[in-house]
């Protein structure tokens, strides 16, 4: 099969478009012919300097397509069914095999391209807001990187839950587009200090929940004195969807519900551009340029 691979980590130009062995299908696995790859933030970080399980390495968390084969232990998928899959790597290729708990059937009414964008960012946003953030109607949430995959999902989910939604983005144009998705107040972090703006917009009170999928300068917690969090009963939680999927069936069911909600038109997936898989370098470079609004896809 063809795949976008690299032999060493680094800038987007490390990608090569080459033939690699097809994945074997284990007893509990689903093999999918990939039709849409959603390039996740973790994909760009892994390409930049992450671990390589193989050399050449096929990066990528998330993709969707049509089931070509199933292992003997698989119960809920059949050949010819559409599916979206998640794994620690392997999405940037023409074929992808994952264990059944890391695959979801695509409901009618949802395109394969849209489905490819759902599990990682939408599952992350939902858990950060509700399972870990305990967001309630009437509270205020601040979403960093509002124009990214997690951000666009979090804005819509928080608004649907009855929260007041603040978000940061790098331009006024992006913030204007986010208002169509439920954003109440936007903060241009290039021009304004998001801490001061959040205080101003909440009349000094501050927000109830912060969803930060960026880290770095937006999360100045390297020397956090946790005793300062006690007075307001504050918490700081790290989150990784992959761990949740490994330890509990709960997030799998939650993501299935989100796929259904999007298929019914209750929530919107935003796709910015589609690049050919052979041009993975350009797709990664485009994402890193911070020009994108929503998801960037690769098409094998």
XYZ file of C-alpha atoms in Angstrom:
300
model
C 0.000 0.000 0.000
C 0.982 3.641 -0.353
C 1.634 5.727 2.740
C 3.068 9.062 3.806
C 6.116 8.019 5.855
C 9.223 9.480 7.408
C 12.559 8.057 8.461
C 13.323 10.751 11.003
C 11.278 13.342 12.828
C 11.394 16.989 11.884
C 9.708 19.609 9.716
C 6.964 18.638 7.227
C 9.493 18.015 4.466
C 10.587 14.763 6.165
C 7.553 13.077 4.542
C 8.048 10.570 1.725
C 5.250 8.923 -0.287
C 6.221 5.274 -0.570
C 5.086 1.671 -0.679
C 4.978 -0.040 2.720
C 3.695 -3.472 3.818
C -0.051 -3.807 4.301
C -1.177 -4.192 7.933
C -2.015 -7.680 9.180
C -5.511 -8.187 10.624
C -5.583 -9.626 14.145
C -8.458 -11.629 15.570
C -10.044 -8.607 17.236
C -9.183 -6.102 14.519
C -10.979 -4.256 11.744
C -9.163 -3.490 8.456
C -10.329 -0.319 6.718
C -9.613 1.018 3.245
C -8.848 4.614 4.163
C -10.836 7.284 2.342
C -10.303 10.278 4.636
C -7.561 11.108 7.149
C -8.150 13.890 9.667
C -4.762 15.389 10.533
C -4.756 15.881 14.293
C -2.575 18.195 16.353
C -0.908 15.161 17.857
C 0.064 14.020 14.358
C 2.042 17.189 13.716
C 3.682 16.976 17.153
C 4.650 13.348 16.619
C 6.117 14.147 13.225
C 8.064 17.004 14.758
C 9.683 14.955 17.490
C 7.620 12.018 18.715
C 8.353 8.332 19.115
C 8.666 6.164 16.003
C 7.461 2.587 16.450
C 8.754 1.637 12.991
C 11.164 2.989 10.418
C 9.824 4.143 8.037
C 7.091 5.434 10.309
C 3.420 5.967 9.404
C 2.056 8.671 11.680
C -1.565 9.465 12.420
C -4.335 8.997 14.974
C -7.592 9.142 13.038
C -9.099 8.108 9.695
C -12.278 6.726 8.151
C -13.214 4.510 5.244
C -14.763 1.169 4.297
C -14.232 -2.139 6.105
C -12.298 -4.626 3.956
C -11.829 -7.445 6.484
C -12.576 -8.337 10.100
C -10.921 -10.714 12.533
C -12.710 -13.767 13.852
C -13.419 -12.148 17.221
C -15.007 -8.985 15.782
C -18.718 -8.723 16.612
C -20.018 -5.364 15.428
C -18.519 -4.789 11.971
C -19.003 -6.442 8.582
C -17.174 -6.111 5.285
C -18.485 -3.168 3.285
C -19.546 -1.135 6.324
C -18.211 2.397 6.760
C -16.110 2.992 9.868
C -13.985 5.637 11.560
C -10.921 4.471 13.476
C -8.475 5.747 16.083
C -4.984 4.446 16.890
C -1.629 5.603 18.149
C -0.315 5.783 14.574
C -0.933 4.468 11.059
C -3.643 6.777 9.689
C -1.543 8.351 6.911
C -1.901 5.312 4.646
C -4.237 3.560 2.222
C -5.073 0.783 4.717
C -5.441 0.808 8.496
C -6.134 -1.979 11.038
C -7.273 -1.281 14.611
C -8.825 -3.289 17.458
C -12.633 -3.191 17.390
C -12.955 -0.953 20.513
C -11.114 1.753 18.555
C -13.569 1.775 15.648
C -17.098 3.176 15.223
C -19.683 2.560 12.553
C -20.561 5.683 10.577
C -24.281 6.473 10.838
C -26.428 7.243 7.816
C -26.537 10.937 7.072
C -22.886 11.491 7.985
C -20.264 11.622 5.242
C -17.052 9.642 5.541
C -15.085 12.908 5.460
C -17.103 14.321 8.354
C -16.867 11.112 10.377
C -13.082 11.129 9.986
C -13.026 14.359 12.008
C -15.025 13.227 15.030
C -13.618 10.787 17.639
C -10.419 12.482 18.806
C -11.377 16.193 18.882
C -15.056 15.754 19.748
C -14.431 13.031 22.322
C -11.677 15.132 23.884
C -13.850 18.241 23.983
C -16.823 16.416 25.502
C -14.771 14.761 28.236
C -12.841 17.941 29.072
C -16.058 19.919 29.427
C -18.296 17.454 31.223
C -16.572 14.318 32.565
C -13.554 16.213 33.935
C -14.642 19.887 33.812
C -18.136 19.301 35.276
C -19.493 22.191 33.212
C -23.098 23.126 33.990
C -25.686 25.369 32.393
C -25.161 28.996 33.360
C -21.418 28.639 33.883
C -18.731 30.282 31.726
C -16.083 28.369 29.790
C -12.923 29.636 28.085
C -11.820 27.588 25.062
C -8.277 28.093 23.826
C -7.550 27.665 20.099
C -11.219 28.033 19.281
C -10.681 27.553 15.535
C -9.001 24.162 15.967
C -10.679 20.770 16.048
C -11.104 20.530 19.820
C -12.013 24.218 20.001
C -14.795 24.099 17.414
C -16.230 21.015 19.096
C -15.977 22.476 22.603
C -17.679 25.739 21.612
C -20.690 23.914 20.168
C -20.965 21.384 23.004
C -20.671 24.032 25.717
C -23.234 26.274 24.043
C -25.646 23.353 23.658
C -25.264 22.672 27.388
C -26.345 26.222 28.258
C -22.934 27.693 29.111
C -21.559 31.113 28.234
C -18.665 30.530 25.827
C -15.456 32.557 25.511
C -12.699 31.497 23.115
C -9.312 32.604 21.854
C -8.146 32.664 18.242
C -5.405 34.342 16.230
C -7.603 36.685 14.169
C -10.848 38.619 14.311
C -11.991 36.817 11.164
C -11.760 33.423 12.890
C -13.596 34.767 15.919
C -16.397 36.102 13.703
C -16.804 32.677 12.108
C -16.878 31.027 15.530
C -19.849 33.181 16.543
C -21.879 31.274 13.947
C -21.123 28.119 15.972
C -22.184 29.498 19.345
C -19.301 31.669 20.551
C -20.462 34.463 22.864
C -17.238 36.459 23.271
C -14.011 36.146 21.301
C -10.472 37.076 22.379
C -7.804 37.775 19.759
C -4.748 36.443 21.604
C -2.362 38.102 19.153
C -3.644 41.539 20.139
C -5.100 41.099 23.621
C -4.063 39.441 26.869
C -6.508 36.570 27.309
C -6.264 36.614 31.109
C -7.127 40.299 31.352
C -9.884 39.946 28.747
C -11.400 36.957 30.519
C -11.483 38.934 33.750
C -13.027 41.928 31.998
C -15.694 39.870 30.267
C -16.681 38.216 33.544
C -16.584 41.435 35.605
C -13.522 40.218 37.480
C -14.930 36.838 38.480
C -13.048 34.663 36.001
C -14.320 31.604 34.157
C -15.576 28.305 35.583
C -13.872 25.916 33.131
C -10.892 26.313 30.782
C -10.300 23.883 27.907
C -6.668 24.177 26.814
C -5.572 21.919 23.970
C -2.509 24.080 23.284
C -0.371 24.118 26.450
C 2.919 26.001 26.355
C 2.499 29.705 27.027
C -1.259 29.350 27.558
C -0.692 27.014 30.511
C 1.812 28.693 32.868
C 1.710 25.849 35.390
C 5.294 24.630 35.455
C 5.759 26.097 38.960
C 2.172 26.033 40.142
C 1.671 26.289 43.886
C -1.365 24.051 44.289
C -2.113 25.549 47.700
C -3.342 28.641 45.840
C -6.068 26.523 44.192
C -7.656 25.489 47.490
C -9.516 28.698 48.293
C -11.742 28.431 45.189
C -11.894 24.621 45.066
C -10.012 24.643 41.757
C -8.692 21.603 39.923
C -6.133 21.067 37.138
C -6.586 17.881 35.098
C -4.505 16.417 32.303
C -6.451 14.480 29.679
C -5.645 11.923 26.960
C -8.516 10.249 25.112
C -6.442 7.183 24.294
C -6.113 6.253 27.958
C -9.848 6.655 28.518
C -10.597 4.340 25.582
C -8.201 1.748 26.965
C -9.586 1.640 30.504
C -13.334 2.076 30.034
C -16.158 1.514 27.510
C -17.677 4.855 28.567
C -15.920 7.126 26.018
C -16.627 4.716 23.140
C -20.360 5.072 23.777
C -19.999 8.839 24.196
C -18.284 9.156 20.798
C -20.976 6.986 19.182
C -23.593 9.426 20.513
C -21.650 12.375 19.120
C -21.494 10.732 15.686
C -25.279 10.332 15.810
C -25.793 13.940 16.928
C -23.656 15.243 14.070
C -25.438 12.972 11.578
C -28.754 14.505 12.721
C -27.411 18.010 12.154
C -27.395 18.980 15.839
C -23.648 19.743 15.694
C -21.374 20.731 12.809
C -18.036 19.430 11.595
C -16.010 22.116 9.824
C -13.602 20.955 7.094
C -11.122 23.538 5.852
C -9.181 21.793 3.070
C -8.522 18.341 1.621
C -5.012 17.459 0.422
C -3.949 14.281 -1.396
C -2.144 11.803 0.855
C 0.874 12.183 -1.397
C 1.028 15.832 -0.312
C 0.994 15.212 3.449
C 3.900 17.623 3.863
C 1.820 20.502 2.498
C -1.119 19.591 4.747
C 1.055 19.558 7.869
C 2.734 22.817 6.863
C -0.662 24.437 6.304
C -1.835 23.413 9.780
C 1.355 24.692 11.384
C 0.961 28.035 9.587
C -2.190 28.601 11.720
C -4.213 29.468 8.628
C -6.676 26.616 8.987
C -10.182 26.910 10.381
C -11.481 23.483 11.324
C -10.085 20.178 10.108
C -7.548 19.493 7.384
C -7.986 16.147 5.621
C -5.814 13.853 3.536
C -7.389 11.756 0.764
C -5.521 8.558 -0.250
